C-alpha positions as a LaTeX table, in Angstrom:
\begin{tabular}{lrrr}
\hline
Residue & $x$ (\AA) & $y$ (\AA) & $z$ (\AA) \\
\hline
Unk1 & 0.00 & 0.00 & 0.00 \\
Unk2 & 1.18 & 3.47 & $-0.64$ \\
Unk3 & 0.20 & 6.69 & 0.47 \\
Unk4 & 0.04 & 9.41 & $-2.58$ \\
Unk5 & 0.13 & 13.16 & $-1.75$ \\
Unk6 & $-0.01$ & 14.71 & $-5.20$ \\
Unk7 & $-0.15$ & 18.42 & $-7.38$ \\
Unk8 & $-1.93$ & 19.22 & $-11.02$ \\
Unk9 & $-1.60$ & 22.38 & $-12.84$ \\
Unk10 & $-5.77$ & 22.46 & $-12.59$ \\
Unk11 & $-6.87$ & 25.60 & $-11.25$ \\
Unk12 & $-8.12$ & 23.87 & $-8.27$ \\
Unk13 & $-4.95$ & 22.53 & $-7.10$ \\
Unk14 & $-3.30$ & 25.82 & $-7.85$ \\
Unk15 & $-5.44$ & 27.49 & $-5.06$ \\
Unk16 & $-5.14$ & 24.96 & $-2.43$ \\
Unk17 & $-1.53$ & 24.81 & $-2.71$ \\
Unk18 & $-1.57$ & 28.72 & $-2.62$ \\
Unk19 & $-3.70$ & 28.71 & 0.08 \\
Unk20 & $-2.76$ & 26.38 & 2.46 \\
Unk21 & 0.78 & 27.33 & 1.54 \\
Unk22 & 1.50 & 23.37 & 0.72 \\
Unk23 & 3.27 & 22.01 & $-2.43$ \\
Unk24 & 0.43 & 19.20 & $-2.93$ \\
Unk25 & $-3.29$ & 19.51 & $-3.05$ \\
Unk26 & $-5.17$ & 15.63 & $-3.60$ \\
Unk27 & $-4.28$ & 12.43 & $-1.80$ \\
Unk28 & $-4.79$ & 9.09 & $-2.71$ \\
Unk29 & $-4.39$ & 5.64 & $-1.67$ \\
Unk30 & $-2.00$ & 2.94 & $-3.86$ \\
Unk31 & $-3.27$ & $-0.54$ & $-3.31$ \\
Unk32 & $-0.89$ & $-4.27$ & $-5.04$ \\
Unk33 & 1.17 & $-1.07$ & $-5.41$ \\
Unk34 & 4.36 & $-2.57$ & $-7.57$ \\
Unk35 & 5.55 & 0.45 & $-9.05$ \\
Unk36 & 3.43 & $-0.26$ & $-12.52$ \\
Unk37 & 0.25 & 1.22 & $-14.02$ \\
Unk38 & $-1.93$ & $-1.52$ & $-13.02$ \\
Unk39 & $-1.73$ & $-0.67$ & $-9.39$ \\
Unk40 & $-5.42$ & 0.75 & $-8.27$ \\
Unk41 & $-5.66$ & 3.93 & $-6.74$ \\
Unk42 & $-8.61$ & 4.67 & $-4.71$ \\
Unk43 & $-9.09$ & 8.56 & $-4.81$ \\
Unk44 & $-12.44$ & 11.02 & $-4.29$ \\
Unk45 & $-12.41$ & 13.57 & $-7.13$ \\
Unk46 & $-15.51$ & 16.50 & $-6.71$ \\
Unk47 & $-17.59$ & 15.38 & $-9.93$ \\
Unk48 & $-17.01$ & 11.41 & $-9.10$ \\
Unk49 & $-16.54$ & 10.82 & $-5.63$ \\
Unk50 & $-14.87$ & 7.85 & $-4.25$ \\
Unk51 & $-13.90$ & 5.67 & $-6.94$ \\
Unk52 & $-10.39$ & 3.75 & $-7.85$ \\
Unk53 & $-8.49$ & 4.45 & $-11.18$ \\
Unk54 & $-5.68$ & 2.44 & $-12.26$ \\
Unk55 & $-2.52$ & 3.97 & $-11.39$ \\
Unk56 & $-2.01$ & 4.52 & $-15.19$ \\
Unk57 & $-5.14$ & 6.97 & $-15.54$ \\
Unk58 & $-4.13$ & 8.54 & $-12.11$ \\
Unk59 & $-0.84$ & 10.12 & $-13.10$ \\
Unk60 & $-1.47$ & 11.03 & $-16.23$ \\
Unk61 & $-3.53$ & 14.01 & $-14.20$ \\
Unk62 & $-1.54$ & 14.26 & $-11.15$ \\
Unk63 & 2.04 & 14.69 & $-10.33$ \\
Unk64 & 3.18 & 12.85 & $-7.13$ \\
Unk65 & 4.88 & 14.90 & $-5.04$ \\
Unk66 & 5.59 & 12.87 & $-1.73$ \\
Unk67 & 4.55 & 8.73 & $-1.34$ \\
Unk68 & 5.08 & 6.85 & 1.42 \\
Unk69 & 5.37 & 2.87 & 1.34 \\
Unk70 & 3.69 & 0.86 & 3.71 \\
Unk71 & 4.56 & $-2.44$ & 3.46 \\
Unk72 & 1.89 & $-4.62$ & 4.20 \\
Unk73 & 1.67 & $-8.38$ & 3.84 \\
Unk74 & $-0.47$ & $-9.24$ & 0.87 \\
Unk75 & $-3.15$ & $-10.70$ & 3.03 \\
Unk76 & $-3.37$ & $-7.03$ & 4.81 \\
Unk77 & $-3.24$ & $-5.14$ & 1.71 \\
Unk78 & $-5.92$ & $-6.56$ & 0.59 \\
Unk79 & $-8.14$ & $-6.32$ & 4.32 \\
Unk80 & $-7.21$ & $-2.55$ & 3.61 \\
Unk81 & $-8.26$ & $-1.92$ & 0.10 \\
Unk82 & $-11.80$ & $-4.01$ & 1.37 \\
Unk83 & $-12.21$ & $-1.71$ & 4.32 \\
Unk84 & $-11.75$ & 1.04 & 1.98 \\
Unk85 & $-13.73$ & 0.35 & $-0.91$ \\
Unk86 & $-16.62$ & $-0.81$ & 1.82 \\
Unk87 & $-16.90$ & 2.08 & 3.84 \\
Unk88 & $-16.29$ & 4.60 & 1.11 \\
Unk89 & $-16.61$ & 3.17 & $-2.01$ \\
Unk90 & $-19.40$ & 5.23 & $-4.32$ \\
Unk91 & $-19.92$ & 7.76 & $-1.99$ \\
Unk92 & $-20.22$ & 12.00 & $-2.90$ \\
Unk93 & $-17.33$ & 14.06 & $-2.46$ \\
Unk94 & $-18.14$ & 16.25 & 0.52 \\
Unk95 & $-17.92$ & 19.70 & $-0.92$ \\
Unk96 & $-19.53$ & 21.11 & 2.07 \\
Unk97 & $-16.17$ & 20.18 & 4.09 \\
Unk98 & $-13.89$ & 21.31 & 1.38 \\
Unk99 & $-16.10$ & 25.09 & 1.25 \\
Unk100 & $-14.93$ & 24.90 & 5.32 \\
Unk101 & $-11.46$ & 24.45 & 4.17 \\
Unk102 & $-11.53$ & 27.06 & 1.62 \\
Unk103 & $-13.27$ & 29.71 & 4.22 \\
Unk104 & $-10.88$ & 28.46 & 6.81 \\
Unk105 & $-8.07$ & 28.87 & 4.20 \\
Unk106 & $-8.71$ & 32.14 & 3.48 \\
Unk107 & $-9.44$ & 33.52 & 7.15 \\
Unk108 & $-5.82$ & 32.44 & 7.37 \\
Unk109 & $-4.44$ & 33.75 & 4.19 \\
Unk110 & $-5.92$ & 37.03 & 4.94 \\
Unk111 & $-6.14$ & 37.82 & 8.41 \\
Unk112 & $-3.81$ & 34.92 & 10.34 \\
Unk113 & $-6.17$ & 33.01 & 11.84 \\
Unk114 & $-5.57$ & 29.16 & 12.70 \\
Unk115 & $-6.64$ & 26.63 & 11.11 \\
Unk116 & $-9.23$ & 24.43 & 13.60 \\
Unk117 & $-8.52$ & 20.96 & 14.20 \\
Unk118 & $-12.20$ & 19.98 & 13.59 \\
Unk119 & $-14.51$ & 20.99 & 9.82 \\
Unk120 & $-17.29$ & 21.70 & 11.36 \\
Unk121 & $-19.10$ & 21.30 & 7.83 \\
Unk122 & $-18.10$ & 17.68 & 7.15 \\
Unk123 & $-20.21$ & 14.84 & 5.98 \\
Unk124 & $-19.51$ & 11.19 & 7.63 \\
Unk125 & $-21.14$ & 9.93 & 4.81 \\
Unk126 & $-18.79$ & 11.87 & 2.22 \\
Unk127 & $-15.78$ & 12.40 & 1.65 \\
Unk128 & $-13.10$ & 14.57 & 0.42 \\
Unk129 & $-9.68$ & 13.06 & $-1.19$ \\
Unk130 & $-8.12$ & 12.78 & 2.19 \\
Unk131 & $-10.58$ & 11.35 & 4.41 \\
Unk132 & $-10.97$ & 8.47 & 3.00 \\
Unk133 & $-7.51$ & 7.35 & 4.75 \\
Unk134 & $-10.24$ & 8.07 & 8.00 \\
Unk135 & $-12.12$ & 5.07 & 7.74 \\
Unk136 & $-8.47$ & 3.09 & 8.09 \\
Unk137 & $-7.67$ & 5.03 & 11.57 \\
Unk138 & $-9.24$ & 2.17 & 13.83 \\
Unk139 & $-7.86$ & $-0.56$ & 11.86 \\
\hline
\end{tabular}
């Protein structure tokens, strides 16, 4: 399994990296991850939600900026990529969290205001690209 932290030269990305002052802007998850495009990525994307793209399809629209290897045994790998396809497999991308984000962003952009710990405007039932690495916290 590998974790995939990631940049595009989309608008979108452009402004999160500018405003949260970060050189990546989508995550995604790298399951029977061997380095070759037939590796699934499980990602959430605004107009599809969660959904997994070979890793083929996945960089040809994102640059990975930072990865980190978790080496699982097969059996686990696979418990992990079920877990995540189960609990957040088809579901909507949570714009309502990301709009908290980009407020929040801003507030701190402009005026120097921390970011919370908590989005107060998040769905549990939706998800934006990084919480879907969530539903793997009590695993």
């Amino acid at each position: 399994m590998r974790l995939l932290w990631t940049k595009s030269n989309k608008i979108g990305s452009k402004v999160i990296r500018w405003g949260m002052d970060e050189d990546c802007s989508h995550f995604a998850i790298a399951f029977m991850d061997d380095c070759c495009e037939h590796s699934l990525v499980v990602e959430s994307r605004g107009s599809q939600g969660v959904h997994p793209t070979w890793m083929k399809t996945f960089l040809e629209r994102n640059e990975v900026v930072h990865s980190i290897e978790v080496p699982l045994p097969d059996e686990e790998e696979h418990e992990m990529y079920r877990l995540v396809v189960e609990r957040t497999g088809g579901k909507k991308y949570d714009h309502k969290a990301m709009m908290f984000w980009v407020y929040r962003a801003f507030l701190r952009k402009f005026f120097g205001v921390k970011l919370p710990k908590e989005n107060k405007w998040g769905d549990r039932n939706q998800f934006y690209c990084v919480e879907i690495l969530s539903v793997l916290r009590d695993e």
